[in-house]
Tab-separated table of C-alpha atoms in Angstrom:
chain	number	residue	atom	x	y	z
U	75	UNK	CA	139.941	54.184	93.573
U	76	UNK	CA	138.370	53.473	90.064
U	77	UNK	CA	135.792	50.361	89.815
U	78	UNK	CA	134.171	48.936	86.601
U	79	UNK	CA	132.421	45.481	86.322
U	80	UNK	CA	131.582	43.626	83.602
U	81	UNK	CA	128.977	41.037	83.929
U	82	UNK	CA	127.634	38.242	81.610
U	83	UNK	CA	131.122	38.222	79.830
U	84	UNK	CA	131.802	34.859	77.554
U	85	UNK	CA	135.409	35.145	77.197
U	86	UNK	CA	137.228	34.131	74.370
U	87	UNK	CA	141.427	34.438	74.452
U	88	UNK	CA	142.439	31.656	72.636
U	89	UNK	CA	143.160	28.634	75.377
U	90	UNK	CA	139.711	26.794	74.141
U	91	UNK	CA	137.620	26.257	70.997
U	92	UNK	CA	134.626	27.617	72.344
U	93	UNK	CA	133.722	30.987	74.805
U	94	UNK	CA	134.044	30.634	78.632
U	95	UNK	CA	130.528	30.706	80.739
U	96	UNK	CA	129.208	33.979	81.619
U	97	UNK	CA	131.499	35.262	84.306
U	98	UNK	CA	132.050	38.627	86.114
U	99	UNK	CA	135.205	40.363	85.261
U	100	UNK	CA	135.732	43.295	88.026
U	101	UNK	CA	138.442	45.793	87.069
U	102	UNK	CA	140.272	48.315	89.845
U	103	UNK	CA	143.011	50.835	89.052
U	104	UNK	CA	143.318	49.718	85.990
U	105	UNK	CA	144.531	45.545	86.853
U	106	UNK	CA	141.629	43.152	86.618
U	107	UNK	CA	140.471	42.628	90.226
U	108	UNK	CA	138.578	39.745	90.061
U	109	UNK	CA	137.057	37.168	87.100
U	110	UNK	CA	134.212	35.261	88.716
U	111	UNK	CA	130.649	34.072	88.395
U	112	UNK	CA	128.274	35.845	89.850
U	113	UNK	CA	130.583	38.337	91.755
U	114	UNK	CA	128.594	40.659	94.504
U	115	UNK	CA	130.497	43.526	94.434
U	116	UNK	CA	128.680	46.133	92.847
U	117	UNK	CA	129.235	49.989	92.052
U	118	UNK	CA	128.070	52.943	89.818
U	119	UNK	CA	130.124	51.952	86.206
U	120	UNK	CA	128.638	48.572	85.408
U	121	UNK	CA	128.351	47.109	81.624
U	122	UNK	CA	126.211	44.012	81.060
U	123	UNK	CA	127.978	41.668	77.905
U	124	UNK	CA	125.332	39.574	77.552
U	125	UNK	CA	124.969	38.628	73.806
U	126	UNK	CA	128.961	39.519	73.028
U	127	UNK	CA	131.884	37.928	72.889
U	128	UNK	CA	134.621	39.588	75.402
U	129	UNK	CA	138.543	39.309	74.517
U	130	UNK	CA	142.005	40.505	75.576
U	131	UNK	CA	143.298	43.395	74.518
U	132	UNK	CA	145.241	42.179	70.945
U	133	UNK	CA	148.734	42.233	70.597
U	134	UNK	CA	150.063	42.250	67.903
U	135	UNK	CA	154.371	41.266	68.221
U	136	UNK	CA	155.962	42.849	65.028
U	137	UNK	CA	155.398	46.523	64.117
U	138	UNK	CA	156.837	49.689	63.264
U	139	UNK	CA	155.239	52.303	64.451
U	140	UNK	CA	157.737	54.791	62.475
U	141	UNK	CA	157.481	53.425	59.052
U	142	UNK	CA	155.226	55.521	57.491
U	143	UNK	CA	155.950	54.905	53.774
U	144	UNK	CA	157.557	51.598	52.606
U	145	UNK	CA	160.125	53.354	50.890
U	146	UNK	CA	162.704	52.960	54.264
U	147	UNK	CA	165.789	54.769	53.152
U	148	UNK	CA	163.054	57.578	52.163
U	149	UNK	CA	161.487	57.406	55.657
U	150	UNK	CA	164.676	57.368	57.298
U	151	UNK	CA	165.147	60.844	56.151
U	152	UNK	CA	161.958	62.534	57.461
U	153	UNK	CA	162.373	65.411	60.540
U	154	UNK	CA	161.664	63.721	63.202
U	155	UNK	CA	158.818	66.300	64.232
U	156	UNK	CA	156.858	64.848	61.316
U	157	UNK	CA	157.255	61.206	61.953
U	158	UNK	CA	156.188	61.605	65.663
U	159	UNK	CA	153.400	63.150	64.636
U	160	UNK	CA	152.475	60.492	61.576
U	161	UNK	CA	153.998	57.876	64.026
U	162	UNK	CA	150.732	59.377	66.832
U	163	UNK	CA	147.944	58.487	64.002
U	164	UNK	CA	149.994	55.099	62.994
U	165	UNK	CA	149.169	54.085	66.971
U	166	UNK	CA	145.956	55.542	67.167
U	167	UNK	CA	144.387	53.280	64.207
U	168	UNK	CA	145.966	50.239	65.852
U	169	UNK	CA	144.710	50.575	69.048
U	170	UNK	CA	141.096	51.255	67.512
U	171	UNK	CA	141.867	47.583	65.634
U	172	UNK	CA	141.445	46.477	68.755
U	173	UNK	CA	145.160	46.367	69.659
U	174	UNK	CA	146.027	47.162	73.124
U	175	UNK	CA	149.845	46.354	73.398
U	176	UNK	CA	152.228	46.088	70.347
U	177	UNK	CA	156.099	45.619	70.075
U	178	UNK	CA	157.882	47.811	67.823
U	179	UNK	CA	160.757	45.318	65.712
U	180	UNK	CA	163.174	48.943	64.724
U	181	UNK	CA	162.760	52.743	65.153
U	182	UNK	CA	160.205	53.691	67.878
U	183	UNK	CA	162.622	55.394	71.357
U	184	UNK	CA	161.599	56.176	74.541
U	185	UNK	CA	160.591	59.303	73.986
U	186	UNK	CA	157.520	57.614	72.242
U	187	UNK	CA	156.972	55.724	74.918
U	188	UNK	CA	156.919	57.744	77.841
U	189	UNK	CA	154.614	60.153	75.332
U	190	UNK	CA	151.830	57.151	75.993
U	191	UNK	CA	152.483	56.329	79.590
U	192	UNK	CA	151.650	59.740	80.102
U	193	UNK	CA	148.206	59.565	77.937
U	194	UNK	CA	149.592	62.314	75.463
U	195	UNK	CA	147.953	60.256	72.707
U	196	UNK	CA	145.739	57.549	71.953
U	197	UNK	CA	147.771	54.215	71.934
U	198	UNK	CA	148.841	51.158	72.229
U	199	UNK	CA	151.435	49.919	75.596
U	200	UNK	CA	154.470	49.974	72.935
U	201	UNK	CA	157.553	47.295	73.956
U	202	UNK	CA	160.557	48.871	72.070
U	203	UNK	CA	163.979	47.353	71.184
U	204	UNK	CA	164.810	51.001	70.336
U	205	UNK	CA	167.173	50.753	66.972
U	206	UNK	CA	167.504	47.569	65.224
U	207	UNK	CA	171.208	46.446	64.298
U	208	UNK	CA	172.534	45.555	61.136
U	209	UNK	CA	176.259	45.244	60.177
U	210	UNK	CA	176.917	47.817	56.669
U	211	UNK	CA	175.186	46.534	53.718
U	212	UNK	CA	172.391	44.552	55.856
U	213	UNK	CA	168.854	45.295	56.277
U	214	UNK	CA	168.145	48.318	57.392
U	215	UNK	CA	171.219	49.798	55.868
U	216	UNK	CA	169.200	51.652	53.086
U	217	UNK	CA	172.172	53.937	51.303
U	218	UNK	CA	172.269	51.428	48.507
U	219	UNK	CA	175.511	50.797	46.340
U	220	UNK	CA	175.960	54.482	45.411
U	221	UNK	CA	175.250	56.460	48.801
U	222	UNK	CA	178.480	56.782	50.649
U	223	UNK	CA	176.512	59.090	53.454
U	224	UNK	CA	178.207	58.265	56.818
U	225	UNK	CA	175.596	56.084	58.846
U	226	UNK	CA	175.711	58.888	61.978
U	227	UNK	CA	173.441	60.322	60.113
U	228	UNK	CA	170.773	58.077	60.898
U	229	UNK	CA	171.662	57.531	64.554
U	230	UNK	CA	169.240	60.094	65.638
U	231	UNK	CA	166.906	59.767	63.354
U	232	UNK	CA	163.257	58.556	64.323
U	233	UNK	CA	162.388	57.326	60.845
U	234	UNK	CA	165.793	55.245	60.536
U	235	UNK	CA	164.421	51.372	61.645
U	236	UNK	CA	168.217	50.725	62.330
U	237	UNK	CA	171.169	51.528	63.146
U	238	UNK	CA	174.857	50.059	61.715
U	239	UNK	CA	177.162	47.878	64.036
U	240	UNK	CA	180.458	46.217	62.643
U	241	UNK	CA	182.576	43.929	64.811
U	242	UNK	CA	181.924	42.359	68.227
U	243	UNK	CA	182.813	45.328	70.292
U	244	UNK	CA	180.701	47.562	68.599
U	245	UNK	CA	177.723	45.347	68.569
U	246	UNK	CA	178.184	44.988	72.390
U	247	UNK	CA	178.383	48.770	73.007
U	248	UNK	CA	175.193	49.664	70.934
U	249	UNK	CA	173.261	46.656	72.487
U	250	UNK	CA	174.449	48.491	75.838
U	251	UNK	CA	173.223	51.689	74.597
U	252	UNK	CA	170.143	50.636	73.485
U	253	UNK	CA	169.510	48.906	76.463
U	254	UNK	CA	170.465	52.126	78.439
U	255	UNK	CA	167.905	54.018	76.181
U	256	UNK	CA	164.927	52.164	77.368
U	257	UNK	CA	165.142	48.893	75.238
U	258	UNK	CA	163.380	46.041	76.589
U	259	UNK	CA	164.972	43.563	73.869
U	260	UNK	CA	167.651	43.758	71.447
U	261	UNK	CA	166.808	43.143	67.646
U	262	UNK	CA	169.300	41.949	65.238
U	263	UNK	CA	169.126	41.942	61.045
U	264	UNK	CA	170.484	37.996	61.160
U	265	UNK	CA	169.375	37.475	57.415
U	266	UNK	CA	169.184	39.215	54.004
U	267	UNK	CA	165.735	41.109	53.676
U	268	UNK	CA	163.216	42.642	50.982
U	269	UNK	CA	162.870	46.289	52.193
U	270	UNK	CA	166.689	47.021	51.592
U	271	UNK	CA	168.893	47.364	48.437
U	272	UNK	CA	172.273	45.673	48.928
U	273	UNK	CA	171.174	41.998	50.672
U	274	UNK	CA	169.742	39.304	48.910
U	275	UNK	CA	167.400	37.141	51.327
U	276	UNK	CA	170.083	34.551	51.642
U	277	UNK	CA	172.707	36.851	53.096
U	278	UNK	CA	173.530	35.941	56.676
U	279	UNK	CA	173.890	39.059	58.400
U	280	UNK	CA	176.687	39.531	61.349
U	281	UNK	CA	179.582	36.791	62.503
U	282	UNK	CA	178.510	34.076	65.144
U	283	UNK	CA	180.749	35.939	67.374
U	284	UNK	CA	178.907	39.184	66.945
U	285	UNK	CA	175.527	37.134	67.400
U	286	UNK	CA	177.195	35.429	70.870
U	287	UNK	CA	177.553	38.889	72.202
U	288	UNK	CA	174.271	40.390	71.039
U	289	UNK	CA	173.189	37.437	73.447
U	290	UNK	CA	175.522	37.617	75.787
U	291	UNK	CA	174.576	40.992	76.589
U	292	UNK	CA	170.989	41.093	76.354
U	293	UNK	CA	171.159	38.104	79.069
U	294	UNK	CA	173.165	40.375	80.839
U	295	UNK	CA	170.325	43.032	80.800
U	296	UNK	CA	167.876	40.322	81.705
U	297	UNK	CA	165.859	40.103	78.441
U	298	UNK	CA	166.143	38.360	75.132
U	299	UNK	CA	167.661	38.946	71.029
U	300	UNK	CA	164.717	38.729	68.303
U	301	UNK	CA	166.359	38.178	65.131
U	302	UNK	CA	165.355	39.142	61.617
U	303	UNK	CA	165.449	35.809	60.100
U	304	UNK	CA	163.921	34.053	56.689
U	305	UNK	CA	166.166	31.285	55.687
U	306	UNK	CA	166.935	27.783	57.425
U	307	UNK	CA	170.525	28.627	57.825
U	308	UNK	CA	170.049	32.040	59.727
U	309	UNK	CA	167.687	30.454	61.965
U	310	UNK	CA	169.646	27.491	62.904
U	311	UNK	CA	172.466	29.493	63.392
U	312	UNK	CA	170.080	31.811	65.581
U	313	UNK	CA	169.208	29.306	67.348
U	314	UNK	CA	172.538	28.161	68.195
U	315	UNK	CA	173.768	31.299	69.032
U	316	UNK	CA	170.408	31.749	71.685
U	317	UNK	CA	168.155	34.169	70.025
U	318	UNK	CA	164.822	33.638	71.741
U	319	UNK	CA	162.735	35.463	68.795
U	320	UNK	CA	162.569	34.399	65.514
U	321	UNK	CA	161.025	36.534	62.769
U	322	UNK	CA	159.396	35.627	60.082
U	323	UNK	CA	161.019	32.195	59.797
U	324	UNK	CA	159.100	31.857	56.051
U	325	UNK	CA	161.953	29.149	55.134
U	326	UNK	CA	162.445	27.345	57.999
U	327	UNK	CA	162.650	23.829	57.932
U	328	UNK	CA	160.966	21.085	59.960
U	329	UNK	CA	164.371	19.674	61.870
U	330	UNK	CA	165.190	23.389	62.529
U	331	UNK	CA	161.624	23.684	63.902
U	332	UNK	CA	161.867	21.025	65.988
U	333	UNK	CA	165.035	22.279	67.758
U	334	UNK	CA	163.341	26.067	68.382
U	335	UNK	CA	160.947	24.116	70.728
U	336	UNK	CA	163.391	22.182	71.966
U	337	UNK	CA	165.410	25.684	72.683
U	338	UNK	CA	162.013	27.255	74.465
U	339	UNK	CA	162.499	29.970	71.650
U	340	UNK	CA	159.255	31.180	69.375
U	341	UNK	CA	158.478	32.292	66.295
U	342	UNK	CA	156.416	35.264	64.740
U	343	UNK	CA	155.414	34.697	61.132
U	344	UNK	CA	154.391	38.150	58.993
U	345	UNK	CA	152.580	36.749	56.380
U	346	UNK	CA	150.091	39.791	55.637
U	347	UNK	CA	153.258	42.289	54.750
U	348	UNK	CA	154.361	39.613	52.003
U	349	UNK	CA	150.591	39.579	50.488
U	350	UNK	CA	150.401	42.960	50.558
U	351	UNK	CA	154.285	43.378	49.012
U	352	UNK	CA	153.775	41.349	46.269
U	353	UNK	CA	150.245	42.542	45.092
U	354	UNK	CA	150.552	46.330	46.132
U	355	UNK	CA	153.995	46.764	47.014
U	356	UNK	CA	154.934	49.368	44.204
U	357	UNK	CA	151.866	51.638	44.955
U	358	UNK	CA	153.148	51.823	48.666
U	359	UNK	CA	156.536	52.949	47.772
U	360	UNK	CA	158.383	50.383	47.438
U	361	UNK	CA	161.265	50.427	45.401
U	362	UNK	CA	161.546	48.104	42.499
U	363	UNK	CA	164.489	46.084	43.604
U	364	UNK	CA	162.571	45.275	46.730
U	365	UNK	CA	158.937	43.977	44.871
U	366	UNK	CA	161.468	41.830	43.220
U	367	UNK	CA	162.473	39.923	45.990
U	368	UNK	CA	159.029	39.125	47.632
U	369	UNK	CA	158.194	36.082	45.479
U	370	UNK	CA	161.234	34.312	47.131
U	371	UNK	CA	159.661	34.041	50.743
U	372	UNK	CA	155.836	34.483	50.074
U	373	UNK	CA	154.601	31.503	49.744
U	374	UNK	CA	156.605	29.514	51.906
U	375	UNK	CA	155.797	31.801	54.573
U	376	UNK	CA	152.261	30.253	54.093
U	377	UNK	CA	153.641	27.002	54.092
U	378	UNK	CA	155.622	27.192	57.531
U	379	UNK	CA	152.693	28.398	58.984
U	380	UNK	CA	151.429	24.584	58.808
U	381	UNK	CA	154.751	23.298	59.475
U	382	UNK	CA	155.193	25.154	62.836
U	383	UNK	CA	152.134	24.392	63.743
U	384	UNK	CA	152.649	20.595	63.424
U	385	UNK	CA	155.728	20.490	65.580
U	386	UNK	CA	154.029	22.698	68.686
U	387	UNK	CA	155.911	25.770	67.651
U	388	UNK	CA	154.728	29.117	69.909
U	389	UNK	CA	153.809	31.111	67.251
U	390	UNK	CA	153.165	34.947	67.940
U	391	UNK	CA	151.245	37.012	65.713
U	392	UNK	CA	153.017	39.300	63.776
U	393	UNK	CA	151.929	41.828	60.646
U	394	UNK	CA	155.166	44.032	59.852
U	395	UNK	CA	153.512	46.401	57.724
U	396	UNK	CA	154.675	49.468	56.010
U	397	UNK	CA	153.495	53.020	55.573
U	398	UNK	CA	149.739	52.765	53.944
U	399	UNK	CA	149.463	48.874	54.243
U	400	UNK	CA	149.353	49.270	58.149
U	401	UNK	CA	145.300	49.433	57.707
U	402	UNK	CA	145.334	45.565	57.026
U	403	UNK	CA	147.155	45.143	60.130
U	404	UNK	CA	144.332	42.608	61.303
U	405	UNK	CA	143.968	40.641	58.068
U	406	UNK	CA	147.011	38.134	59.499
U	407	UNK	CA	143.964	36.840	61.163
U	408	UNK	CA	141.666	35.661	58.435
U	409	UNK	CA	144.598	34.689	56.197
U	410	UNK	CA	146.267	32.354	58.960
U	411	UNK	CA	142.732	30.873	59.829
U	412	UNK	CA	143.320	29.485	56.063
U	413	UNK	CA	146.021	27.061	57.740
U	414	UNK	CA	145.170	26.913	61.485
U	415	UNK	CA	142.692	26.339	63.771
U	416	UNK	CA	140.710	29.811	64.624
U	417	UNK	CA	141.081	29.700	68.672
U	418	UNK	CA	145.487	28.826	67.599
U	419	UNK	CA	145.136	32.057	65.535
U	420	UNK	CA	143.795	34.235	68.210
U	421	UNK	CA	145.956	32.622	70.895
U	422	UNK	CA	149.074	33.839	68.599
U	423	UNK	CA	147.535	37.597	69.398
U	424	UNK	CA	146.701	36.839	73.236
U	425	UNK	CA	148.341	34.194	75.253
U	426	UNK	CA	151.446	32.742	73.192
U	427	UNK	CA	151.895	36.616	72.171
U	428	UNK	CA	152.340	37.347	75.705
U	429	UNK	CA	154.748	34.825	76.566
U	430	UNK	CA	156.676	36.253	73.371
U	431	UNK	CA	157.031	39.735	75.150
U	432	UNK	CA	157.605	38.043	78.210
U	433	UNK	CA	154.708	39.484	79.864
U	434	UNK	CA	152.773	36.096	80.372
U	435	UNK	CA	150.202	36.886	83.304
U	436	UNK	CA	150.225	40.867	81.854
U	437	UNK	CA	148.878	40.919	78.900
U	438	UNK	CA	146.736	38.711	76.497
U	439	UNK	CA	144.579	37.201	79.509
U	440	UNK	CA	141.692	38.589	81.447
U	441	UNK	CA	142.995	36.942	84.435
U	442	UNK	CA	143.496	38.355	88.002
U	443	UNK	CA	147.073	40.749	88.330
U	444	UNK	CA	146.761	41.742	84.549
U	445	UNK	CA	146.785	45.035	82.816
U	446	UNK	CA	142.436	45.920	82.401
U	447	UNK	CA	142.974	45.679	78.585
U	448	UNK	CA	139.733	43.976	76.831
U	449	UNK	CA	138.022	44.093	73.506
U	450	UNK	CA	134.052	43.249	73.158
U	451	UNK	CA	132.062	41.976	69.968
U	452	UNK	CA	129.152	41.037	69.087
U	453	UNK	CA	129.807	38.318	66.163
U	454	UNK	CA	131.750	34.745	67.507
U	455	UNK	CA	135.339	35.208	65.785
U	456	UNK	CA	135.886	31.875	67.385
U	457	UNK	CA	132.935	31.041	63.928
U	458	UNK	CA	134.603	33.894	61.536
U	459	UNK	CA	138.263	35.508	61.851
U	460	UNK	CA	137.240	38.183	59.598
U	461	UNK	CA	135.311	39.794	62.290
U	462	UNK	CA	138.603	40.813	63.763
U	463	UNK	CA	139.631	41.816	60.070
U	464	UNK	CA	139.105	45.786	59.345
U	465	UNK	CA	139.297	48.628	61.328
U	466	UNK	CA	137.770	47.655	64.303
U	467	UNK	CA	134.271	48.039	62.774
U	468	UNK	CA	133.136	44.788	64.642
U	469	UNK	CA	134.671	45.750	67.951
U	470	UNK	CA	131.932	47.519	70.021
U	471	UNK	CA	134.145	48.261	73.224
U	472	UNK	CA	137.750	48.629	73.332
U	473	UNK	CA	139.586	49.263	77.096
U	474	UNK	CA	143.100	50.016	77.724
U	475	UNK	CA	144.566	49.675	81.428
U	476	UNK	CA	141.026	50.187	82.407
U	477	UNK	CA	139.960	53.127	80.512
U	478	UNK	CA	137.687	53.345	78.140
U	479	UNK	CA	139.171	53.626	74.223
U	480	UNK	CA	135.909	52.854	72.270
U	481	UNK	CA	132.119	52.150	73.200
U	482	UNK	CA	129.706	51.915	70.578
């Protein structure tokens, strides 16, 4: 049996504008044990936080742990040998951000995962929806108008995000497959997006019918649908088809926001990717067609962030990033604390994230029962969200499930 305590911890996770008093956090077997003042318990691995700040483990709701260049339909070709590999460093550098748990939004299988249960690499706890689905000439199918390649081809691939679905009994049997293949949600392309070639944002990808049964069938399987989604029309739609996830949501408006509370449904905004696209998009790899269609959901995406906000909305946090951009990974924080209060923005990473994986009581607290994942600082980021910004620079311990990642 493995012990650690932690004394003199001010805790930070999100629930309060200010730290917690000093408290005792005891961790056994990797689950906190016990969160207490003053706790008498004592053994040999004991770390005094006295003069830092002590967090959850981040999380950090929309990745993609396989896209290592923005150029999709280019990634989607890569041996899969490689893209583990690039996929292993991708997770390592997030985990050293100081995220401890991350769900992958299209691409990442079970192969990955089990590869981190059974400490093969450095990495994040990875929730997977294995392959996203799109219905031909949707996002994530990247052939463009003049590739007439069979989409089997991508089915095994690791670097394809997605995988293409047409009619309602086909969209049932690869949500059954996925599901089968270690999925703990389904994802659906619900809306036009920026990454691909033949879907202007606008587009409203799959039937109602096929979105019922993408539903139907993940409620079957006990878990949820997240849905790619940017415009008010996709969302409502969403909505009213029962997709607990939304996406992005950069054009939602306020009457549609009011109804995803009403639905107990949340929302995980991406705004970083969208900076990043529109200033550096082109030196990432992406193609030209794509950097064209950023401008139409950048800035609103900045202005639902207030918006959502306003109406109670459980906002995740989300970055989304592509190949070379995942370094800024952290800097949603910094550039949501330009809209929202700083202990809403680090909720979004810690407690509403977990109740957006579904793991509320798991994850994102330092509570009794939970996974031993913590972060330590010295600076207050409750004072300055930029502290979280970077590469984990001003994070002098990082644990996992009770093991040590990082100590300065």
């Amino acid at each position: 049996m493995s012990m650690q305590i932690i004394r003199n911890a001010r805790i930070i996770d999100g629930s309060q504008d200010r730290p917690t008093d000093p408290v005792d956090i005891v961790i056994e077997d990797g689950l906190f044990k016990e969160v207490a003042e003053n706790v008498s318990a004592t053994c040999d691995d004991e770390i005094d936080a006295s003069g830092l700040y002590v967090l959850p483990g981040l999380i950090d709701c929309h990745v993609h742990v396989i896209a290592t260049t923005a150029d999709l339909g280019a990634n989607a070709a890569l041996p899969n040998s490689l893209l583990a590999y690039r996929a292993m460093g991708l997770m390592k550098n997030m985990i050293m951000r100081g995220f401890t748990t991350v769900r992958d939004l299209g691409g990442a299988d079970i192969g990955i995962v089990e590869a981190i249960e059974e400490r093969l690499l450095v990495a994040p706890r990875l929730m997977i929806c294995g392959k996203a689905l799109s219905q031909t000439g949707g996002h994530t199918d990247y052939r463009g108008p003049y590739n007439p390649r069979n989409v089997d081809f991508y089915r095994d691939q690791i670097g394809a995000m997605g995988r293409i679905v047409d009619g309602v009994d086909e969209l049932r049997r690869a949500c059954r497959e996925e599901i089968k293949g270690g999925a703990k949600f389904i994802k659906l392309m619900a809306n036009g997006g920026v990454s691909s070639p033949t879907d202007p944002i606008g587009f409203l990808g799959f039937s109602v019918a096929e979105l019922e049964a993408a539903v139907e069938e993940a409620r079957n399987a006990e878990t949820y649908v997240a849905g790619h989604l940017y415009t008010d029309e996709a969302i409502s739609r969403a909505l009213e088809a029962g997709f607990y996830s939304i996406e992005h949501a950069n054009l939602i408006k306020r009457e549609t926001a009011k109804r995803v509370v009403e639905k107990g449904a949340v929302v995980v905004p991406t705004n970083i990717t969208y900076e990043l696209l529109g200033t550096r998009g082109a030196d990432f790899g992406l193609p030209p067609e794509s950097v064209a269609k950023v401008a139409d959901v950048r800035d609103a995406g900045l202005e639902a962030l207030g918006l959502l906000h306003e109406e109670g909305v459980t906002m995740g946090y989300g970055s989304d990033l592509l190949g070379g951009m995942q370094q800024y990974q952290s800097g949603e924080f910094p550039l949501r604390g330009r809209f929202l209060p700083a202990h809403d923005v680090i909720r979004s990473a810690t407690l509403d994230a977990a109740k957006v994986l579904r793991m509320e009581g798991q994850v994102g607290t330092i509570a009794e029962g939970a996974y031993a994942d913590l972060i330590m600082m010295e600076g207050n980021p409750l004072d300055d969200l930029s502290l979280l910004d970077g590469q984990g620079e001003n994070i002098s311990t990082i644990i996992k499930d009770g093991q040590l990642v990082k100590r300065a």
